[in-house]
Amino acid sequence: MTNRILIIEDEESIARVLQLELQFEGYEAEMAHTGTDGLLKYREQQWDLILLDVMLPEMSGIDVLKRIRATELQTPVIMLTAKSDVEDKVKGLDLGANDYITKPFEIEELLARIRTALRFSQKINGQEVAQLYGQLSIDEQTREVVYYGNNVQLTPREYDLLLYLLKHPKQVLTREQILEAVWGYDYYGDTNVVDVYIRYVRHKLETASNEPIIHTVRGVGYVLKEHKHET
């Protein structure tokens, strides 16, 4: 089945180029040029992914994102913006965006991020969807995370990170492996983003229980491993 993508972008020339590129790649793509129109189209139809510009007339992309995440967490959202400020990126991700790309960008990079976001959002039908390890469980259908019997609220990116670790228990994963699997593109520069999100996830898990489960392997990366009864 063809994936359907909604492009919410006020610069019509950019939106049209994105639409043509996505259609060439086999996606269905529709456009909206204001925040209000974009939110209306989002509510009227079913979408597999949303490309959402931050700076929009009538309603900002951040406000559109807030309204989307107030009702559901499943549909992947990739933010588009001309801003490069780290604070803006963190704000969008904390509000539930799955990814964030700064203009100008290469279309190949955007397509890679779209493929990754869609891969993580695929629904599993008729199969067991719970991932379990020790006192940690994740239901991939509801995206519910439970640690020592307590619900843990994660952003979409934090969820993707923890799910990846949970699918590779006891395996030491390098920062580069995590970045490629969770962010879905080659990252040229430092890998501090992995450390930052590991810290976010650890803090939220420790709120549910003080028992550590994500461990640092100095000079290598991270491993998900129960502290008790492990060597």
PDB file of C-alpha atoms in Angstrom:
ATOM      1  CA  MET A   1       0.000   0.000   0.000  1.00  0.00           C
ATOM      2  CA  THR A   2       1.292   3.458  -0.939  1.00  0.00           C
ATOM      3  CA  ASN A   3       2.329   5.669   1.970  1.00  0.00           C
ATOM      4  CA  ARG A   4       0.529   9.021   2.137  1.00  0.00           C
ATOM      5  CA  ILE A   5       2.487  12.118   3.146  1.00  0.00           C
ATOM      6  CA  LEU A   6       1.101  15.543   4.025  1.00  0.00           C
ATOM      7  CA  ILE A   7       3.411  18.500   3.303  1.00  0.00           C
ATOM      8  CA  ILE A   8       2.595  21.579   5.392  1.00  0.00           C
ATOM      9  CA  GLU A   9       4.877  24.279   3.948  1.00  0.00           C
ATOM     10  CA  ASP A  10       4.046  27.926   3.238  1.00  0.00           C
ATOM     11  CA  GLU A  11       6.652  28.396   0.484  1.00  0.00           C
ATOM     12  CA  GLU A  12       4.681  27.011  -2.438  1.00  0.00           C
ATOM     13  CA  SER A  13       7.716  26.417  -4.653  1.00  0.00           C
ATOM     14  CA  ILE A  14       9.412  24.321  -1.960  1.00  0.00           C
ATOM     15  CA  ALA A  15       6.211  22.412  -1.232  1.00  0.00           C
ATOM     16  CA  ARG A  16       5.747  21.640  -4.930  1.00  0.00           C
ATOM     17  CA  VAL A  17       9.314  20.395  -5.328  1.00  0.00           C
ATOM     18  CA  LEU A  18       8.865  18.146  -2.281  1.00  0.00           C
ATOM     19  CA  GLN A  19       5.576  16.847  -3.659  1.00  0.00           C
ATOM     20  CA  LEU A  20       7.139  15.988  -7.027  1.00  0.00           C
ATOM     21  CA  GLU A  21      10.157  14.299  -5.424  1.00  0.00           C
ATOM     22  CA  LEU A  22       7.933  12.243  -3.120  1.00  0.00           C
ATOM     23  CA  GLN A  23       5.647  11.230  -5.963  1.00  0.00           C
ATOM     24  CA  PHE A  24       8.681  10.190  -7.993  1.00  0.00           C
ATOM     25  CA  GLU A  25       9.682   7.948  -5.064  1.00  0.00           C
ATOM     26  CA  GLY A  26       6.253   6.307  -5.096  1.00  0.00           C
ATOM     27  CA  TYR A  27       4.537   8.185  -2.269  1.00  0.00           C
ATOM     28  CA  GLU A  28       1.196   9.948  -2.409  1.00  0.00           C
ATOM     29  CA  ALA A  29       1.760  13.557  -1.385  1.00  0.00           C
ATOM     30  CA  GLU A  30      -0.567  16.495  -0.792  1.00  0.00           C
ATOM     31  CA  MET A  31       0.176  20.078   0.197  1.00  0.00           C
ATOM     32  CA  ALA A  32      -1.128  22.693   2.622  1.00  0.00           C
ATOM     33  CA  HIS A  33       0.306  26.210   2.836  1.00  0.00           C
ATOM     34  CA  THR A  34      -0.947  27.463   6.202  1.00  0.00           C
ATOM     35  CA  GLY A  35      -0.993  25.947   9.654  1.00  0.00           C
ATOM     36  CA  THR A  36      -4.788  26.100   9.776  1.00  0.00           C
ATOM     37  CA  ASP A  37      -5.220  24.413   6.386  1.00  0.00           C
ATOM     38  CA  GLY A  38      -2.612  21.800   7.297  1.00  0.00           C
ATOM     39  CA  LEU A  39      -4.339  20.895  10.548  1.00  0.00           C
ATOM     40  CA  LEU A  40      -7.667  20.668   8.726  1.00  0.00           C
ATOM     41  CA  LYS A  41      -6.252  18.305   6.100  1.00  0.00           C
ATOM     42  CA  TYR A  42      -4.581  16.243   8.829  1.00  0.00           C
ATOM     43  CA  ARG A  43      -7.930  15.794  10.578  1.00  0.00           C
ATOM     44  CA  GLU A  44      -9.920  15.050   7.433  1.00  0.00           C
ATOM     45  CA  GLN A  45      -7.751  12.236   6.065  1.00  0.00           C
ATOM     46  CA  GLN A  46      -5.418   9.439   7.105  1.00  0.00           C
ATOM     47  CA  TRP A  47      -1.691  10.121   6.735  1.00  0.00           C
ATOM     48  CA  ASP A  48       1.386   7.941   7.165  1.00  0.00           C
ATOM     49  CA  LEU A  49       3.746  10.876   7.726  1.00  0.00           C
ATOM     50  CA  ILE A  50       3.698  14.676   7.984  1.00  0.00           C
ATOM     51  CA  LEU A  51       6.371  17.119   6.818  1.00  0.00           C
ATOM     52  CA  LEU A  52       5.741  20.211   8.919  1.00  0.00           C
ATOM     53  CA  ASP A  53       7.382  23.618   8.504  1.00  0.00           C
ATOM     54  CA  VAL A  54       7.924  25.557  11.731  1.00  0.00           C
ATOM     55  CA  MET A  55       7.264  29.055  10.363  1.00  0.00           C
ATOM     56  CA  LEU A  56       3.702  29.007   9.002  1.00  0.00           C
ATOM     57  CA  PRO A  57       1.031  31.697   8.583  1.00  0.00           C
ATOM     58  CA  GLU A  58      -2.187  31.586  10.656  1.00  0.00           C
ATOM     59  CA  MET A  59      -0.847  28.890  13.010  1.00  0.00           C
ATOM     60  CA  SER A  60       2.796  28.013  13.660  1.00  0.00           C
ATOM     61  CA  GLY A  61       4.159  24.556  13.014  1.00  0.00           C
ATOM     62  CA  ILE A  62       4.794  24.166  16.741  1.00  0.00           C
ATOM     63  CA  ASP A  63       1.108  24.853  17.467  1.00  0.00           C
ATOM     64  CA  VAL A  64       0.059  22.401  14.755  1.00  0.00           C
ATOM     65  CA  LEU A  65       2.359  19.774  16.307  1.00  0.00           C
ATOM     66  CA  LYS A  66       0.882  20.380  19.766  1.00  0.00           C
ATOM     67  CA  ARG A  67      -2.637  19.787  18.432  1.00  0.00           C
ATOM     68  CA  ILE A  68      -1.612  16.622  16.616  1.00  0.00           C
ATOM     69  CA  ARG A  69       0.145  15.144  19.640  1.00  0.00           C
ATOM     70  CA  ALA A  70      -2.770  16.076  21.907  1.00  0.00           C
ATOM     71  CA  THR A  71      -4.842  13.427  20.123  1.00  0.00           C
ATOM     72  CA  GLU A  72      -2.369  10.795  18.909  1.00  0.00           C
ATOM     73  CA  LEU A  73       1.303   9.775  18.957  1.00  0.00           C
ATOM     74  CA  GLN A  74       1.449   7.346  16.038  1.00  0.00           C
ATOM     75  CA  THR A  75       1.780   9.525  12.929  1.00  0.00           C
ATOM     76  CA  PRO A  76       5.449  10.435  12.352  1.00  0.00           C
ATOM     77  CA  VAL A  77       6.157  14.178  12.069  1.00  0.00           C
ATOM     78  CA  ILE A  78       9.351  15.592  10.560  1.00  0.00           C
ATOM     79  CA  MET A  79       9.851  19.310  11.204  1.00  0.00           C
ATOM     80  CA  LEU A  80      11.229  21.558   8.438  1.00  0.00           C
ATOM     81  CA  THR A  81      12.727  24.943   9.247  1.00  0.00           C
ATOM     82  CA  ALA A  82      15.239  27.546   8.184  1.00  0.00           C
ATOM     83  CA  LYS A  83      16.335  27.908  11.803  1.00  0.00           C
ATOM     84  CA  SER A  84      19.443  26.087  12.971  1.00  0.00           C
ATOM     85  CA  ASP A  85      19.253  26.977  16.662  1.00  0.00           C
ATOM     86  CA  VAL A  86      19.602  23.925  18.897  1.00  0.00           C
ATOM     87  CA  GLU A  87      16.916  25.247  21.252  1.00  0.00           C
ATOM     88  CA  ASP A  88      14.349  25.263  18.440  1.00  0.00           C
ATOM     89  CA  LYS A  89      15.219  21.697  17.523  1.00  0.00           C
ATOM     90  CA  VAL A  90      14.944  20.459  21.095  1.00  0.00           C
ATOM     91  CA  LYS A  91      11.574  22.197  21.514  1.00  0.00           C
ATOM     92  CA  GLY A  92      10.120  20.460  18.475  1.00  0.00           C
ATOM     93  CA  LEU A  93      11.463  17.062  19.496  1.00  0.00           C
ATOM     94  CA  ASP A  94      10.257  17.471  23.072  1.00  0.00           C
ATOM     95  CA  LEU A  95       6.765  18.260  21.796  1.00  0.00           C
ATOM     96  CA  GLY A  96       6.655  14.984  19.907  1.00  0.00           C
ATOM     97  CA  ALA A  97       8.318  15.506  16.530  1.00  0.00           C
ATOM     98  CA  ASN A  98      10.079  12.394  15.267  1.00  0.00           C
ATOM     99  CA  ASP A  99      12.809  14.265  13.457  1.00  0.00           C
ATOM    100  CA  TYR A 100      13.997  17.722  12.490  1.00  0.00           C
ATOM    101  CA  ILE A 101      15.781  18.901   9.337  1.00  0.00           C
ATOM    102  CA  THR A 102      17.175  22.368   8.633  1.00  0.00           C
ATOM    103  CA  LYS A 103      16.805  24.131   5.275  1.00  0.00           C
ATOM    104  CA  PRO A 104      18.518  23.974   2.897  1.00  0.00           C
ATOM    105  CA  PHE A 105      18.788  20.197   2.864  1.00  0.00           C
ATOM    106  CA  GLU A 106      19.618  17.497   0.359  1.00  0.00           C
ATOM    107  CA  ILE A 107      16.525  15.613  -0.814  1.00  0.00           C
ATOM    108  CA  GLU A 108      18.358  12.286  -0.387  1.00  0.00           C
ATOM    109  CA  GLU A 109      18.828  13.012   3.318  1.00  0.00           C
ATOM    110  CA  LEU A 110      15.164  13.910   3.751  1.00  0.00           C
ATOM    111  CA  LEU A 111      14.086  10.749   1.934  1.00  0.00           C
ATOM    112  CA  ALA A 112      16.315   8.648   4.208  1.00  0.00           C
ATOM    113  CA  ARG A 113      14.735  10.212   7.289  1.00  0.00           C
ATOM    114  CA  ILE A 114      11.263   9.632   5.865  1.00  0.00           C
ATOM    115  CA  ARG A 115      12.036   5.948   5.285  1.00  0.00           C
ATOM    116  CA  THR A 116      13.282   5.583   8.859  1.00  0.00           C
ATOM    117  CA  ALA A 117      10.260   7.331  10.355  1.00  0.00           C
ATOM    118  CA  LEU A 118       7.880   5.176   8.334  1.00  0.00           C
ATOM    119  CA  ARG A 119       9.746   2.008   9.298  1.00  0.00           C
ATOM    120  CA  PHE A 120       9.325   2.732  13.005  1.00  0.00           C
ATOM    121  CA  SER A 121       5.651   3.622  12.598  1.00  0.00           C
ATOM    122  CA  GLN A 122       4.556   0.490  10.742  1.00  0.00           C
ATOM    123  CA  LYS A 123       1.687  -1.196  12.517  1.00  0.00           C
ATOM    124  CA  ILE A 124       2.017  -4.861  13.371  1.00  0.00           C
ATOM    125  CA  ASN A 125      -1.171  -6.781  12.674  1.00  0.00           C
ATOM    126  CA  GLY A 126      -2.011 -10.151  14.120  1.00  0.00           C
ATOM    127  CA  GLN A 127       1.321 -10.570  15.886  1.00  0.00           C
ATOM    128  CA  GLU A 128       2.650 -10.288  19.413  1.00  0.00           C
ATOM    129  CA  VAL A 129       3.818  -6.711  19.732  1.00  0.00           C
ATOM    130  CA  ALA A 130       5.159  -6.608  23.282  1.00  0.00           C
ATOM    131  CA  GLN A 131       8.920  -6.396  23.665  1.00  0.00           C
ATOM    132  CA  LEU A 132      10.076  -7.638  27.066  1.00  0.00           C
ATOM    133  CA  TYR A 133      13.344  -7.675  28.986  1.00  0.00           C
ATOM    134  CA  GLY A 134      13.417  -8.059  32.738  1.00  0.00           C
ATOM    135  CA  GLN A 135      11.146  -5.430  34.284  1.00  0.00           C
ATOM    136  CA  LEU A 136      11.004  -3.358  31.074  1.00  0.00           C
ATOM    137  CA  SER A 137       8.256  -3.858  28.497  1.00  0.00           C
ATOM    138  CA  ILE A 138       7.182  -1.970  25.395  1.00  0.00           C
ATOM    139  CA  ASP A 139       3.906  -2.521  23.549  1.00  0.00           C
ATOM    140  CA  GLU A 140       4.630  -1.571  19.939  1.00  0.00           C
ATOM    141  CA  GLN A 141       0.943  -1.231  19.096  1.00  0.00           C
ATOM    142  CA  THR A 142       0.075   1.252  21.834  1.00  0.00           C
ATOM    143  CA  ARG A 143       3.675   2.520  22.334  1.00  0.00           C
ATOM    144  CA  GLU A 144       3.172   1.991  26.061  1.00  0.00           C
ATOM    145  CA  VAL A 145       6.401   1.705  28.054  1.00  0.00           C
ATOM    146  CA  VAL A 146       6.325   0.087  31.499  1.00  0.00           C
ATOM    147  CA  TYR A 147       9.279  -0.224  33.882  1.00  0.00           C
ATOM    148  CA  TYR A 148       8.881  -1.953  37.241  1.00  0.00           C
ATOM    149  CA  GLY A 149       5.108  -1.641  36.852  1.00  0.00           C
ATOM    150  CA  ASN A 150       5.196   2.115  36.226  1.00  0.00           C
ATOM    151  CA  ASN A 151       4.218   3.806  32.975  1.00  0.00           C
ATOM    152  CA  VAL A 152       7.018   5.835  31.415  1.00  0.00           C
ATOM    153  CA  GLN A 153       6.105   8.741  29.129  1.00  0.00           C
ATOM    154  CA  LEU A 154       8.589   9.143  26.274  1.00  0.00           C
ATOM    155  CA  THR A 155       8.785  11.416  23.253  1.00  0.00           C
ATOM    156  CA  PRO A 156       8.706   9.623  19.872  1.00  0.00           C
ATOM    157  CA  ARG A 157      12.483   9.826  19.488  1.00  0.00           C
ATOM    158  CA  GLU A 158      13.111   8.594  23.040  1.00  0.00           C
ATOM    159  CA  TYR A 159      10.697   5.723  22.378  1.00  0.00           C
ATOM    160  CA  ASP A 160      12.512   4.746  19.159  1.00  0.00           C
ATOM    161  CA  LEU A 161      15.841   4.797  20.986  1.00  0.00           C
ATOM    162  CA  LEU A 162      14.662   2.630  23.871  1.00  0.00           C
ATOM    163  CA  LEU A 163      12.911   0.206  21.521  1.00  0.00           C
ATOM    164  CA  TYR A 164      16.131  -0.249  19.544  1.00  0.00           C
ATOM    165  CA  LEU A 165      18.079  -0.973  22.724  1.00  0.00           C
ATOM    166  CA  LEU A 166      15.371  -3.353  23.900  1.00  0.00           C
ATOM    167  CA  LYS A 167      15.537  -5.318  20.660  1.00  0.00           C
ATOM    168  CA  HIS A 168      19.281  -5.830  21.245  1.00  0.00           C
ATOM    169  CA  PRO A 169      19.536  -6.700  24.968  1.00  0.00           C
ATOM    170  CA  LYS A 170      23.011  -7.383  26.393  1.00  0.00           C
ATOM    171  CA  GLN A 171      24.549  -6.245  23.092  1.00  0.00           C
ATOM    172  CA  VAL A 172      27.032  -3.382  23.296  1.00  0.00           C
ATOM    173  CA  LEU A 173      25.959  -0.851  20.663  1.00  0.00           C
ATOM    174  CA  THR A 174      28.223   1.906  19.440  1.00  0.00           C
ATOM    175  CA  ARG A 175      26.970   5.474  19.165  1.00  0.00           C
ATOM    176  CA  GLU A 176      27.306   5.200  15.390  1.00  0.00           C
ATOM    177  CA  GLN A 177      25.126   2.053  15.316  1.00  0.00           C
ATOM    178  CA  ILE A 178      22.467   3.728  17.434  1.00  0.00           C
ATOM    179  CA  LEU A 179      22.551   6.907  15.352  1.00  0.00           C
ATOM    180  CA  GLU A 180      22.178   5.020  12.077  1.00  0.00           C
ATOM    181  CA  ALA A 181      19.385   2.763  13.367  1.00  0.00           C
ATOM    182  CA  VAL A 182      17.338   5.371  15.226  1.00  0.00           C
ATOM    183  CA  TRP A 183      18.040   8.555  13.268  1.00  0.00           C
ATOM    184  CA  GLY A 184      18.433   6.739   9.980  1.00  0.00           C
ATOM    185  CA  TYR A 185      21.155   8.751   8.289  1.00  0.00           C
ATOM    186  CA  ASP A 186      24.912   9.110   8.362  1.00  0.00           C
ATOM    187  CA  TYR A 187      25.857  11.821  10.821  1.00  0.00           C
ATOM    188  CA  TYR A 188      28.993  13.731   9.993  1.00  0.00           C
ATOM    189  CA  GLY A 189      30.321  15.296  13.172  1.00  0.00           C
ATOM    190  CA  ASP A 190      30.113  14.326  16.816  1.00  0.00           C
ATOM    191  CA  THR A 191      27.531  11.888  18.141  1.00  0.00           C
ATOM    192  CA  ASN A 192      26.525  13.882  21.198  1.00  0.00           C
ATOM    193  CA  VAL A 193      22.854  13.625  20.220  1.00  0.00           C
ATOM    194  CA  VAL A 194      22.940   9.934  21.236  1.00  0.00           C
ATOM    195  CA  ASP A 195      24.414  10.790  24.641  1.00  0.00           C
ATOM    196  CA  VAL A 196      21.795  13.494  25.167  1.00  0.00           C
ATOM    197  CA  TYR A 197      18.881  11.186  24.417  1.00  0.00           C
ATOM    198  CA  ILE A 198      20.334   8.333  26.456  1.00  0.00           C
ATOM    199  CA  ARG A 199      20.421  10.777  29.367  1.00  0.00           C
ATOM    200  CA  TYR A 200      16.779  11.756  28.764  1.00  0.00           C
ATOM    201  CA  VAL A 201      15.633   8.113  28.673  1.00  0.00           C
ATOM    202  CA  ARG A 202      17.688   7.133  31.724  1.00  0.00           C
ATOM    203  CA  HIS A 203      16.191   9.981  33.737  1.00  0.00           C
ATOM    204  CA  LYS A 204      12.645   8.937  32.870  1.00  0.00           C
ATOM    205  CA  LEU A 205      13.318   5.276  33.648  1.00  0.00           C
ATOM    206  CA  GLU A 206      14.929   6.208  36.961  1.00  0.00           C
ATOM    207  CA  THR A 207      11.767   8.139  37.836  1.00  0.00           C
ATOM    208  CA  ALA A 208       9.923   4.808  37.583  1.00  0.00           C
ATOM    209  CA  SER A 209      12.645   2.823  39.388  1.00  0.00           C
ATOM    210  CA  ASN A 210      16.186   3.465  40.614  1.00  0.00           C
ATOM    211  CA  GLU A 211      17.291   0.130  39.159  1.00  0.00           C
ATOM    212  CA  PRO A 212      19.656   0.921  36.243  1.00  0.00           C
ATOM    213  CA  ILE A 213      19.145  -0.857  32.926  1.00  0.00           C
ATOM    214  CA  ILE A 214      21.031   1.273  30.356  1.00  0.00           C
ATOM    215  CA  HIS A 215      24.767   1.103  30.996  1.00  0.00           C
ATOM    216  CA  THR A 216      27.663   3.032  29.490  1.00  0.00           C
ATOM    217  CA  VAL A 217      30.551   1.076  28.017  1.00  0.00           C
ATOM    218  CA  ARG A 218      33.343   3.597  28.193  1.00  0.00           C
ATOM    219  CA  GLY A 219      34.867   4.426  24.832  1.00  0.00           C
ATOM    220  CA  VAL A 220      32.357   2.260  22.961  1.00  0.00           C
ATOM    221  CA  GLY A 221      28.693   3.031  23.525  1.00  0.00           C
ATOM    222  CA  TYR A 222      25.762   1.627  25.490  1.00  0.00           C
ATOM    223  CA  VAL A 223      24.195  -1.662  26.477  1.00  0.00           C
ATOM    224  CA  LEU A 224      20.743  -2.501  27.833  1.00  0.00           C
ATOM    225  CA  LYS A 225      21.305  -5.016  30.621  1.00  0.00           C
ATOM    226  CA  GLU A 226      19.692  -5.803  33.953  1.00  0.00           C
ATOM    227  CA  HIS A 227      21.946  -4.888  36.859  1.00  0.00           C
ATOM    228  CA  LYS A 228      20.874  -7.812  39.006  1.00  0.00           C
ATOM    229  CA  HIS A 229      22.151 -11.301  38.300  1.00  0.00           C
ATOM    230  CA  GLU A 230      24.197 -10.095  35.322  1.00  0.00           C
ATOM    231  CA  THR A 231      27.929 -10.266  34.796  1.00  0.00           C
TER     232      THR A 231
END
